[in-house]
Amino acid sequence: MPIDTYEQTVLDKRRQISIHTPASYERSAKRYPVLYMHDGQNVFDDERAFYGRSWRAAEAAERADVIIVAVDCNTEGTGRLDEYSVWELQADVKQKLALDPSRSAGGRGTAYNRYLMEELKPEMDRKWRTDPDRTGMAGSSAGGNCTLSAVCMYPHLIQYAAALSPACWLFQEKLEHQINEAAFTPQHCIYIDTGTDEHVGSVGSKAYMESVFSTAKVLQQTKADTRFHVQENGTHEEASWGERFSDAITFLFRGDA
């Protein structure tokens, strides 16, 4: 199926939004679950992906029979980190990422998630044959953090969430507190994973894994149906996330296909 694209203003910046509908969409009158995805450049098309390899998510979406709405990230300066982070980064975290400690970073995640759920979702529900009560979100690294925060903020709107290699270490205590306070039910399905060879900035693979392990444990103690997966030799890049995405989306939408 061709992927529909258009531009829309997201937090004062024009960017591309891409919508994939499964092949069955044209043959059916049914309504479909929707998965909202961050880093839209990396979701479908290898040519647009940052490092030449996308998640190739359309293949997995076909098997799961879901609509995917992918929103391009903000590529200006720290724009991506700003929008995918609910909280501002502290000085020690910026140092680990080799960012200028005197400049602010992060803190626009609440506004970004509000855009997704309060502006974009109603628009998609009007334009496409969606099931508004079967909505999910997926992202990786800082986008994984954003996804976890979104399902905590909008548990009444988001039922499914996939956080691949979430950068929990950016806001470990705040993120885990947010999860603890969330109104999850057994109907919430949450997938979280990490690879054994993840490293970002000065954060090595052991520290990265321990961070995700900690957050996964907190999720497993909630009422949500949580799956935690560790990929042997998994790395912090699109090719690795694409390999894991099929299992993630199958877990989330296993009762919908």
Coordinates of N, CA and C in Angstrom, one line a residue:
M1 N 0.8 -1.2 0.0 CA 0.0 0.0 0.0 C 0.9 1.2 0.0
P2 N 0.5 2.3 -0.8 CA 1.3 3.5 -0.7 C 1.1 4.2 0.6
I3 N 2.1 5.0 1.0 CA 2.0 5.7 2.3 C 1.6 7.1 2.0
D4 N 0.5 7.6 2.6 CA 0.1 9.0 2.4 C 0.9 9.9 3.3
T5 N 1.3 11.0 2.7 CA 2.1 12.0 3.4 C 1.5 13.4 3.3
Y6 N 1.7 14.2 4.3 CA 1.3 15.6 4.2 C 2.1 16.3 5.2
E7 N 2.1 17.7 5.2 CA 2.8 18.5 6.1 C 1.8 19.1 7.1
Q8 N 2.2 19.3 8.3 CA 1.4 19.9 9.3 C 2.3 20.6 10.3
T9 N 1.8 21.7 10.9 CA 2.6 22.4 11.9 C 2.5 21.7 13.2
V10 N 3.7 21.3 13.8 CA 3.8 20.6 15.0 C 4.7 21.5 15.9
L11 N 4.1 22.0 17.0 CA 4.9 22.9 17.9 C 5.7 23.9 17.1
D12 N 5.0 24.6 16.3 CA 5.5 25.8 15.5 C 6.5 25.4 14.4
K13 N 6.6 24.1 14.1 CA 7.5 23.7 13.0 C 6.8 22.8 12.0
R14 N 6.9 23.1 10.7 CA 6.3 22.3 9.7 C 7.1 21.0 9.5
R15 N 6.4 19.9 9.5 CA 7.1 18.7 9.3 C 6.1 17.6 8.6
Q16 N 6.7 16.6 8.1 CA 5.9 15.6 7.4 C 5.3 14.6 8.4
I17 N 4.0 14.2 8.1 CA 3.3 13.1 8.7 C 3.0 12.1 7.7
S18 N 3.3 10.8 8.0 CA 3.1 9.7 7.1 C 2.1 8.7 7.6
I19 N 1.1 8.3 6.8 CA 0.1 7.4 7.3 C 0.1 6.1 6.4
H20 N 0.3 5.0 7.1 CA 0.2 3.7 6.4 C -1.1 3.0 6.8
T21 N -1.9 2.6 5.7 CA -3.0 1.8 6.0 C -2.8 0.4 5.4
P22 N -3.2 -0.6 6.1 CA -2.9 -2.0 5.6 C -3.7 -2.3 4.4
A23 N -3.3 -3.3 3.6 CA -3.9 -3.6 2.3 C -5.4 -3.9 2.5
S24 N -5.8 -4.5 3.6 CA -7.2 -4.8 3.9 C -8.1 -3.6 4.0
Y25 N -7.5 -2.4 4.2 CA -8.3 -1.2 4.5 C -9.3 -1.0 3.3
E26 N -8.8 -1.1 2.1 CA -9.6 -0.8 0.9 C -10.7 -1.9 0.7
R27 N -10.5 -3.1 1.2 CA -11.4 -4.2 1.0 C -12.4 -4.3 2.1
S28 N -12.3 -3.6 3.2 CA -13.0 -3.8 4.4 C -13.8 -2.5 4.8
A29 N -14.8 -2.7 5.6 CA -15.6 -1.6 6.2 C -15.3 -1.4 7.7
K30 N -14.4 -2.3 8.2 CA -14.1 -2.3 9.6 C -13.3 -1.1 10.0
R31 N -13.2 -0.9 11.3 CA -12.4 0.2 11.9 C -11.1 -0.4 12.4
Y32 N -10.0 0.3 12.3 CA -8.7 -0.2 12.6 C -8.0 0.5 13.8
P33 N -7.3 -0.3 14.6 CA -6.5 0.3 15.6 C -5.4 1.2 15.0
V34 N -4.9 2.2 15.7 CA -3.9 3.1 15.2 C -2.7 3.2 16.1
L35 N -1.5 3.1 15.5 CA -0.3 3.3 16.3 C 0.4 4.5 15.8
Y36 N 0.6 5.5 16.8 CA 1.3 6.7 16.5 C 2.8 6.5 16.8
M37 N 3.7 6.9 15.9 CA 5.1 6.6 16.0 C 5.9 7.9 15.9
H38 N 6.9 8.0 16.7 CA 7.9 9.2 16.7 C 8.9 8.9 15.6
D39 N 9.8 9.9 15.4 CA 10.9 9.8 14.4 C 10.4 9.3 13.1
G40 N 9.4 10.0 12.6 CA 8.8 9.5 11.3 C 9.7 9.3 10.2
Q41 N 10.8 10.0 10.1 CA 11.8 9.8 9.0 C 12.3 8.4 9.0
N42 N 12.4 7.8 10.2 CA 13.0 6.5 10.3 C 12.0 5.3 10.3
V43 N 10.8 5.6 10.1 CA 9.8 4.5 10.3 C 9.6 3.6 9.0
F44 N 9.4 4.2 7.9 CA 9.1 3.4 6.7 C 10.2 3.3 5.6
D45 N 10.9 4.4 5.3 CA 11.6 4.6 4.1 C 13.1 4.6 4.4
D46 N 13.9 3.7 3.9 CA 15.3 3.7 4.1 C 16.0 4.9 3.6
E47 N 15.5 5.5 2.5 CA 16.1 6.7 1.9 C 15.9 7.9 2.8
R48 N 14.9 8.0 3.6 CA 14.7 9.1 4.5 C 15.3 8.8 5.9
A49 N 15.6 7.6 6.2 CA 16.2 7.3 7.5 C 17.5 7.9 7.8
F50 N 17.8 8.3 9.0 CA 19.0 9.0 9.4 C 20.2 8.3 9.0
Y51 N 20.3 7.0 9.2 CA 21.5 6.2 8.9 C 21.3 5.2 7.8
G52 N 20.3 5.5 6.9 CA 20.1 4.7 5.7 C 19.4 3.4 6.0
R53 N 18.8 3.2 7.1 CA 18.1 2.0 7.4 C 16.9 2.3 8.3
S54 N 15.7 2.1 7.8 CA 14.5 2.4 8.5 C 14.0 1.2 9.3
W55 N 12.9 1.4 10.1 CA 12.3 0.3 10.8 C 11.6 -0.7 9.8
R56 N 11.3 -0.2 8.6 CA 10.5 -0.9 7.6 C 9.2 -1.4 8.3
A57 N 8.6 -0.4 9.0 CA 7.4 -0.7 9.8 C 6.2 -1.2 9.0
A58 N 6.1 -0.8 7.8 CA 4.9 -1.2 7.0 C 4.7 -2.7 6.9
E59 N 5.8 -3.4 6.9 CA 5.7 -4.9 6.8 C 5.0 -5.4 8.1
A60 N 5.5 -4.9 9.2 CA 4.9 -5.4 10.5 C 3.5 -4.9 10.7
A61 N 3.2 -3.7 10.2 CA 1.8 -3.2 10.3 C 0.8 -4.0 9.4
E62 N 1.3 -4.5 8.3 CA 0.4 -5.4 7.5 C 0.1 -6.7 8.3
R63 N 1.1 -7.2 8.9 CA 0.8 -8.5 9.7 C -0.1 -8.2 10.8
A64 N 0.0 -7.1 11.5 CA -0.8 -6.8 12.7 C -2.1 -6.2 12.3
D65 N -2.2 -5.7 11.0 CA -3.5 -5.1 10.5 C -3.8 -3.9 11.2
V66 N -2.9 -3.0 11.3 CA -3.1 -1.7 12.0 C -2.7 -0.5 11.1
I67 N -3.2 0.6 11.4 CA -2.8 1.9 10.8 C -1.6 2.5 11.6
I68 N -0.6 3.0 10.9 CA 0.5 3.6 11.5 C 0.5 5.1 11.1
V69 N 0.6 6.0 12.1 CA 0.7 7.4 11.8 C 2.1 7.8 12.4
A70 N 3.0 8.2 11.5 CA 4.4 8.5 11.9 C 4.7 10.0 11.7
V71 N 5.1 10.6 12.8 CA 5.4 12.1 12.8 C 6.9 12.3 12.8
D72 N 7.3 13.1 11.8 CA 8.8 13.4 11.7 C 9.2 14.1 13.0
C73 N 10.4 13.9 13.4 CA 11.0 14.6 14.6 C 11.5 15.9 14.2
N74 N 11.7 16.7 15.2 CA 12.3 18.1 15.0 C 13.9 17.9 14.9
T75 N 14.4 18.2 13.8 CA 15.9 17.9 13.5 C 16.7 19.2 13.8
E76 N 16.1 20.2 14.3 CA 16.9 21.5 14.5 C 17.5 21.5 15.9
G77 N 18.9 21.5 16.0 CA 19.6 21.5 17.3 C 19.1 20.4 18.2
T78 N 18.7 20.8 19.4 CA 18.3 19.8 20.4 C 16.7 19.6 20.3
G79 N 16.1 19.9 19.1 CA 14.7 19.9 19.0 C 14.1 18.6 19.3
R80 N 14.7 17.5 18.8 CA 14.2 16.1 19.1 C 14.2 15.9 20.5
L81 N 15.3 16.1 21.2 CA 15.4 15.8 22.6 C 14.4 16.7 23.4
D82 N 14.2 18.0 23.0 CA 13.3 18.9 23.6 C 11.9 18.4 23.6
E83 N 11.5 17.9 22.5 CA 10.1 17.5 22.3 C 9.8 16.1 22.9
Y84 N 10.8 15.3 23.0 CA 10.5 13.9 23.5 C 10.8 13.8 25.0
S85 N 11.2 14.9 25.6 CA 11.5 14.9 27.0 C 10.5 15.8 27.8
V86 N 9.7 15.2 28.7 CA 8.7 15.9 29.5 C 9.4 16.9 30.4
W87 N 10.6 16.5 30.9 CA 11.4 17.3 31.9 C 12.6 17.9 31.2
E88 N 13.1 19.0 31.8 CA 14.4 19.5 31.3 C 15.6 18.7 31.8
L89 N 16.6 18.6 31.0 CA 17.7 17.8 31.3 C 18.6 18.5 32.4
Q90 N 19.0 17.7 33.3 CA 19.9 18.3 34.3 C 21.3 18.4 33.8
A91 N 22.2 19.1 34.5 CA 23.6 19.4 34.0 C 24.4 18.1 33.9
D92 N 24.2 17.2 34.8 CA 25.0 15.9 34.7 C 24.6 15.1 33.5
V93 N 23.3 15.1 33.2 CA 22.8 14.4 32.0 C 23.3 15.0 30.7
K94 N 23.3 16.3 30.7 CA 23.8 17.0 29.5 C 25.3 16.8 29.3
Q95 N 26.0 16.7 30.4 CA 27.4 16.4 30.2 C 27.6 15.0 29.6
K96 N 26.8 14.0 30.0 CA 27.0 12.7 29.4 C 26.7 12.6 27.9
L97 N 25.9 13.6 27.5 CA 25.5 13.7 26.1 C 26.4 14.7 25.3
A98 N 27.4 15.3 26.0 CA 28.3 16.3 25.4 C 27.5 17.5 25.0
L99 N 26.5 17.9 25.7 CA 25.7 19.1 25.4 C 26.2 20.2 26.3
D100 N 26.0 21.4 25.7 CA 26.4 22.6 26.5 C 25.6 22.7 27.8
P101 N 26.2 22.6 28.9 CA 25.5 22.6 30.2 C 24.8 23.9 30.5
S102 N 25.2 25.0 29.8 CA 24.6 26.3 30.1 C 23.3 26.5 29.3
R103 N 23.0 25.6 28.3 CA 21.8 25.8 27.5 C 20.8 24.8 27.9
S104 N 19.5 25.2 27.9 CA 18.4 24.3 28.3 C 18.2 23.3 27.2
A105 N 17.7 22.1 27.6 CA 17.3 21.0 26.7 C 16.2 20.2 27.4
G106 N 15.3 19.8 26.6 CA 14.1 19.0 27.1 C 13.0 20.0 27.6
G107 N 12.0 19.3 28.1 CA 10.9 20.1 28.7 C 9.7 20.4 27.8
R108 N 9.7 20.0 26.5 CA 8.5 20.2 25.7 C 7.7 19.0 25.4
G109 N 8.0 17.9 26.1 CA 7.3 16.6 25.9 C 5.8 16.7 26.3
T110 N 5.5 17.4 27.3 CA 4.1 17.5 27.6 C 3.3 18.2 26.5
A111 N 3.8 19.2 25.9 CA 3.2 19.9 24.8 C 3.1 19.1 23.6
Y112 N 4.2 18.3 23.3 CA 4.2 17.4 22.2 C 3.2 16.3 22.3
N113 N 3.1 15.7 23.5 CA 2.1 14.6 23.6 C 0.7 15.2 23.6
R114 N 0.5 16.4 24.1 CA -0.8 17.0 24.0 C -1.2 17.2 22.5
Y115 N -0.2 17.6 21.7 CA -0.5 17.8 20.3 C -0.9 16.4 19.7
L116 N -0.2 15.4 20.0 CA -0.5 14.1 19.4 C -1.9 13.6 19.8
M117 N -2.2 13.7 21.1 CA -3.5 13.1 21.6 C -4.7 14.1 21.4
E118 N -4.5 15.4 21.5 CA -5.6 16.3 21.5 C -5.8 17.0 20.2
E119 N -4.8 17.0 19.3 CA -5.0 17.6 18.0 C -4.9 16.6 16.9
L120 N -3.8 15.8 16.8 CA -3.6 14.9 15.7 C -4.6 13.7 15.8
K121 N -4.7 13.1 16.9 CA -5.6 11.9 17.0 C -7.0 12.2 16.6
P122 N -7.6 13.3 17.1 CA -9.0 13.6 16.6 C -9.1 13.8 15.1
E123 N -8.0 14.4 14.6 CA -8.0 14.6 13.1 C -7.9 13.3 12.4
M124 N -7.1 12.4 12.8 CA -7.0 11.1 12.2 C -8.3 10.3 12.4
D125 N -8.9 10.4 13.5 CA -10.2 9.7 13.7 C -11.3 10.2 12.8
R126 N -11.2 11.5 12.4 CA -12.2 12.0 11.5 C -11.9 11.6 10.0
K127 N -10.6 11.6 9.7 CA -10.3 11.4 8.3 C -10.2 9.9 7.9
W128 N -9.9 9.0 8.8 CA -9.6 7.6 8.5 C -10.6 6.8 9.3
R129 N -10.8 5.5 8.8 CA -11.7 4.6 9.5 C -11.0 3.9 10.7
T130 N -10.8 4.7 11.7 CA -10.1 4.2 12.9 C -11.1 3.7 14.0
D131 N -10.5 3.0 14.9 CA -11.2 2.7 16.1 C -10.6 3.5 17.2
P132 N -11.3 4.6 17.6 CA -10.7 5.6 18.6 C -10.3 4.9 19.9
D133 N -10.9 3.8 20.2 CA -10.7 3.2 21.5 C -9.5 2.2 21.5
R134 N -8.9 2.0 20.3 CA -7.7 1.1 20.2 C -6.6 2.0 19.6
T135 N -5.9 2.7 20.5 CA -4.9 3.6 20.1 C -3.6 3.2 20.8
G136 N -2.5 3.2 20.0 CA -1.2 2.9 20.6 C -0.1 4.0 20.2
M137 N 1.0 3.8 20.8 CA 2.2 4.7 20.5 C 3.4 3.9 20.6
A138 N 4.4 4.3 19.8 CA 5.7 3.6 19.8 C 6.8 4.5 19.5
G139 N 8.0 4.3 20.2 CA 9.2 5.1 19.9 C 10.4 4.4 20.5
S140 N 11.5 5.0 20.1 CA 12.8 4.4 20.6 C 13.7 5.5 21.3
S141 N 14.5 5.1 22.2 CA 15.4 6.0 22.9 C 14.6 7.1 23.6
A142 N 14.9 8.3 23.3 CA 14.1 9.4 23.9 C 12.7 9.3 23.5
G143 N 12.4 8.8 22.2 CA 11.0 8.5 21.8 C 10.4 7.4 22.6
G144 N 11.2 6.5 23.2 CA 10.6 5.5 24.1 C 10.2 6.2 25.4
N145 N 11.0 7.1 25.9 CA 10.6 7.9 27.1 C 9.3 8.6 26.8
C146 N 9.2 9.3 25.7 CA 8.0 10.1 25.3 C 6.8 9.2 25.3
T147 N 6.9 8.0 24.7 CA 5.8 7.0 24.7 C 5.4 6.6 26.1
L148 N 6.3 6.3 26.9 CA 5.9 5.9 28.3 C 5.2 7.1 29.0
S149 N 5.8 8.3 28.8 CA 5.1 9.4 29.5 C 3.7 9.7 28.9
A150 N 3.6 9.4 27.6 CA 2.3 9.7 27.0 C 1.2 8.7 27.5
V151 N 1.5 7.4 27.6 CA 0.5 6.5 28.1 C 0.2 6.8 29.6
C152 N 1.2 7.3 30.3 CA 0.9 7.7 31.7 C 0.0 8.9 31.8
M153 N 0.2 9.9 30.9 CA -0.6 11.1 30.8 C -2.0 10.9 30.3
Y154 N -2.1 9.9 29.3 CA -3.4 9.7 28.6 C -3.8 8.2 28.7
P155 N -3.9 7.7 29.9 CA -4.2 6.2 29.9 C -5.6 6.0 29.4
H156 N -6.5 7.0 29.4 CA -7.9 6.9 28.9 C -7.9 6.9 27.4
L157 N -6.8 7.3 26.7 CA -6.8 7.4 25.2 C -5.8 6.4 24.6
I158 N -4.7 6.0 25.3 CA -3.7 5.1 24.8 C -3.8 3.8 25.5
Q159 N -4.0 2.7 24.8 CA -4.1 1.4 25.4 C -2.9 0.6 25.2
Y160 N -2.1 0.9 24.1 CA -0.9 0.1 23.7 C 0.3 1.0 23.7
A161 N 1.4 0.6 24.2 CA 2.6 1.4 24.1 C 3.8 0.5 24.0
A162 N 4.7 0.9 23.1 CA 6.0 0.2 22.8 C 7.2 1.1 23.0
A163 N 8.0 0.9 24.0 CA 9.2 1.7 24.2 C 10.4 0.8 23.9
L164 N 11.0 1.0 22.8 CA 12.2 0.3 22.4 C 13.5 1.1 22.8
S165 N 14.3 0.4 23.6 CA 15.5 1.0 24.1 C 15.3 2.4 24.7
P166 N 14.3 2.5 25.6 CA 14.0 3.9 26.1 C 15.2 4.4 26.9
A167 N 15.4 5.7 26.8 CA 16.6 6.3 27.5 C 16.1 6.7 28.9
C168 N 15.8 5.7 29.7 CA 15.2 6.0 31.0 C 16.2 6.8 31.9
W169 N 17.5 6.6 31.6 CA 18.5 7.2 32.5 C 18.5 8.7 32.4
L170 N 17.9 9.2 31.4 CA 17.8 10.7 31.3 C 17.0 11.3 32.5
F171 N 15.9 10.5 32.9 CA 15.1 11.0 34.0 C 14.6 9.8 34.8
Q172 N 15.5 9.0 35.3 CA 15.1 7.7 35.9 C 14.1 7.9 37.0
E173 N 14.3 8.7 38.0 CA 13.4 8.8 39.1 C 12.1 9.4 38.7
K174 N 12.1 10.5 37.9 CA 10.9 11.1 37.5 C 10.0 10.3 36.7
L175 N 10.7 9.5 35.7 CA 9.9 8.7 34.8 C 9.2 7.5 35.6
E176 N 10.0 6.9 36.5 CA 9.5 5.8 37.3 C 8.4 6.3 38.3
H177 N 8.5 7.5 38.8 CA 7.4 8.0 39.6 C 6.2 8.3 38.8
Q178 N 6.4 8.8 37.6 CA 5.2 9.0 36.7 C 4.5 7.7 36.4
I179 N 5.3 6.6 36.2 CA 4.7 5.3 35.9 C 3.9 4.8 37.1
N180 N 4.5 5.0 38.3 CA 3.9 4.5 39.5 C 2.5 5.2 39.8
E181 N 2.4 6.5 39.3 CA 1.2 7.3 39.6 C 0.2 7.1 38.5
A182 N 0.5 6.4 37.4 CA -0.4 6.3 36.3 C -1.6 5.4 36.6
A183 N -2.7 5.6 35.9 CA -3.9 4.9 36.2 C -4.0 3.7 35.2
F184 N -3.1 2.8 35.2 CA -3.1 1.6 34.3 C -4.1 0.6 34.8
T185 N -4.6 -0.1 33.8 CA -5.5 -1.2 34.0 C -5.0 -2.5 33.3
P186 N -5.6 -3.6 33.6 CA -5.1 -4.9 32.9 C -5.3 -4.8 31.4
Q187 N -6.1 -3.8 30.9 CA -6.3 -3.7 29.5 C -5.2 -2.9 28.8
H188 N -4.3 -2.3 29.5 CA -3.1 -1.6 28.9 C -2.1 -2.7 28.6
C189 N -1.5 -2.6 27.4 CA -0.5 -3.5 27.0 C 0.8 -2.7 26.7
I190 N 1.9 -3.0 27.4 CA 3.1 -2.2 27.3 C 4.3 -3.1 27.0
Y191 N 5.0 -2.8 26.0 CA 6.2 -3.5 25.6 C 7.4 -2.6 25.8
I192 N 8.4 -3.2 26.5 CA 9.6 -2.4 26.7 C 10.8 -3.3 26.5
D193 N 11.9 -2.8 25.8 CA 13.0 -3.7 25.6 C 14.3 -3.0 25.7
T194 N 15.4 -3.7 25.6 CA 16.7 -3.2 25.5 C 17.6 -4.2 24.8
G195 N 18.7 -3.7 24.2 CA 19.7 -4.6 23.6 C 20.9 -4.7 24.6
T196 N 21.7 -5.8 24.4 CA 22.8 -6.0 25.3 C 24.0 -5.1 24.9
D197 N 24.0 -4.5 23.7 CA 25.1 -3.6 23.2 C 24.7 -2.2 23.0
E198 N 23.8 -1.7 23.9 CA 23.3 -0.3 23.8 C 24.3 0.6 24.5
H199 N 24.6 1.7 23.9 CA 25.4 2.8 24.5 C 25.2 4.1 23.8
V200 N 25.0 5.2 24.6 CA 24.8 6.5 24.1 C 25.6 7.5 24.9
G201 N 26.3 8.3 24.2 CA 27.2 9.3 24.8 C 28.2 8.6 25.7
S202 N 28.3 9.0 26.9 CA 29.3 8.3 27.8 C 28.6 7.2 28.7
V203 N 27.3 6.9 28.3 CA 26.6 5.9 29.0 C 26.8 4.5 28.3
G204 N 27.5 3.6 29.0 CA 27.9 2.3 28.4 C 26.8 1.3 28.5
S205 N 27.0 0.2 27.9 CA 25.9 -0.8 27.7 C 25.4 -1.3 29.1
K206 N 26.3 -1.5 30.0 CA 25.9 -2.0 31.4 C 25.0 -1.0 32.0
A207 N 25.3 0.2 32.1 CA 24.5 1.2 32.7 C 23.2 1.4 32.0
Y208 N 23.2 1.3 30.6 CA 22.0 1.5 29.8 C 21.0 0.4 30.1
M209 N 21.5 -0.8 30.2 CA 20.7 -2.0 30.4 C 20.1 -1.9 31.8
E210 N 20.9 -1.6 32.8 CA 20.4 -1.5 34.2 C 19.3 -0.4 34.3
S211 N 19.5 0.6 33.6 CA 18.4 1.7 33.6 C 17.1 1.2 33.1
V212 N 17.1 0.5 32.0 CA 15.9 -0.1 31.4 C 15.3 -1.2 32.2
F213 N 16.2 -2.0 32.8 CA 15.8 -3.1 33.7 C 15.0 -2.5 34.9
S214 N 15.5 -1.4 35.4 CA 14.8 -0.7 36.6 C 13.4 -0.3 36.2
T215 N 13.3 0.4 35.1 CA 12.0 0.9 34.6 C 11.0 -0.2 34.3
A216 N 11.6 -1.3 33.6 CA 10.7 -2.4 33.3 C 10.2 -3.1 34.6
K217 N 11.0 -3.1 35.6 CA 10.5 -3.7 36.9 C 9.4 -2.9 37.4
V218 N 9.5 -1.6 37.4 CA 8.4 -0.7 37.8 C 7.1 -0.9 37.0
L219 N 7.3 -1.0 35.7 CA 6.1 -1.3 34.9 C 5.4 -2.7 35.2
Q220 N 6.3 -3.7 35.5 CA 5.7 -5.0 35.8 C 5.0 -5.0 37.1
Q221 N 5.2 -4.0 37.9 CA 4.5 -4.0 39.2 C 3.2 -3.2 39.1
T222 N 2.9 -2.7 37.9 CA 1.6 -2.0 37.7 C 0.6 -3.0 37.3
K223 N -0.6 -2.6 37.0 CA -1.7 -3.4 36.5 C -1.6 -3.7 35.0
A224 N -0.7 -3.0 34.3 CA -0.6 -3.1 32.9 C 0.0 -4.5 32.5
D225 N -0.5 -5.0 31.4 CA 0.0 -6.3 30.8 C 1.4 -5.9 30.2
T226 N 2.5 -6.2 30.8 CA 3.8 -5.7 30.4 C 4.7 -6.9 29.9
R227 N 5.3 -6.6 28.8 CA 6.3 -7.6 28.3 C 7.7 -6.9 28.2
F228 N 8.7 -7.5 28.8 CA 10.0 -7.0 28.8 C 10.9 -7.9 28.0
H229 N 11.6 -7.4 27.0 CA 12.5 -8.2 26.2 C 13.9 -7.7 26.1
V230 N 14.8 -8.6 26.2 CA 16.3 -8.2 26.0 C 16.8 -8.9 24.7
Q231 N 17.3 -8.1 23.8 CA 17.8 -8.6 22.5 C 19.3 -8.8 22.7
E232 N 19.7 -10.0 22.5 CA 21.2 -10.3 22.6 C 21.8 -9.6 21.4
N233 N 22.9 -8.9 21.6 CA 23.6 -8.1 20.6 C 22.8 -7.0 20.1
G234 N 21.7 -6.7 20.7 CA 20.9 -5.5 20.2 C 21.7 -4.2 20.4
T235 N 21.6 -3.3 19.4 CA 22.3 -2.1 19.4 C 21.3 -0.9 19.4
H236 N 21.9 0.3 19.5 CA 21.1 1.5 19.7 C 20.9 2.2 18.3
E237 N 20.2 1.5 17.4 CA 20.1 2.0 16.0 C 18.8 1.5 15.4
E238 N 18.4 2.1 14.3 CA 17.2 1.7 13.6 C 17.1 0.3 13.1
A239 N 18.3 -0.2 12.6 CA 18.3 -1.6 12.1 C 17.9 -2.6 13.2
S240 N 18.4 -2.4 14.4 CA 18.1 -3.2 15.5 C 16.6 -3.1 16.0
W241 N 16.2 -1.8 16.0 CA 14.8 -1.6 16.5 C 13.8 -2.2 15.5
G242 N 14.2 -2.1 14.2 CA 13.3 -2.7 13.2 C 13.2 -4.2 13.4
E243 N 14.2 -4.8 13.8 CA 14.2 -6.3 14.0 C 13.2 -6.6 15.2
R244 N 13.2 -5.7 16.2 CA 12.4 -6.0 17.4 C 11.0 -5.5 17.2
F245 N 10.7 -4.6 16.3 CA 9.4 -4.0 16.2 C 8.3 -5.0 15.8
S246 N 8.6 -5.9 15.0 CA 7.6 -6.9 14.6 C 7.1 -7.6 15.8
D247 N 8.0 -8.1 16.7 CA 7.5 -8.7 18.0 C 6.7 -7.8 18.9
A248 N 7.2 -6.5 18.9 CA 6.5 -5.5 19.7 C 5.1 -5.3 19.3
I249 N 4.9 -5.1 18.0 CA 3.5 -4.8 17.5 C 2.6 -6.0 17.5
T250 N 3.2 -7.2 17.4 CA 2.5 -8.4 17.5 C 2.0 -8.6 18.9
F251 N 2.8 -8.3 19.9 CA 2.4 -8.4 21.3 C 1.3 -7.4 21.6
L252 N 1.4 -6.2 21.1 CA 0.4 -5.1 21.5 C -0.9 -5.4 20.9
F253 N -0.9 -5.8 19.6 CA -2.2 -6.0 18.9 C -2.6 -7.4 18.6
R254 N -2.1 -8.3 19.5 CA -2.3 -9.7 19.2 C -3.8 -10.1 19.3
G255 N -4.6 -9.3 20.0 CA -6.1 -9.6 20.0 C -6.9 -8.9 19.0
D256 N -6.2 -8.1 18.1 CA -6.9 -7.2 17.2 C -6.7 -7.7 15.7
A257 N -5.7 -8.5 15.5 CA -5.4 -8.8 14.1 C -6.5 -9.8 13.6

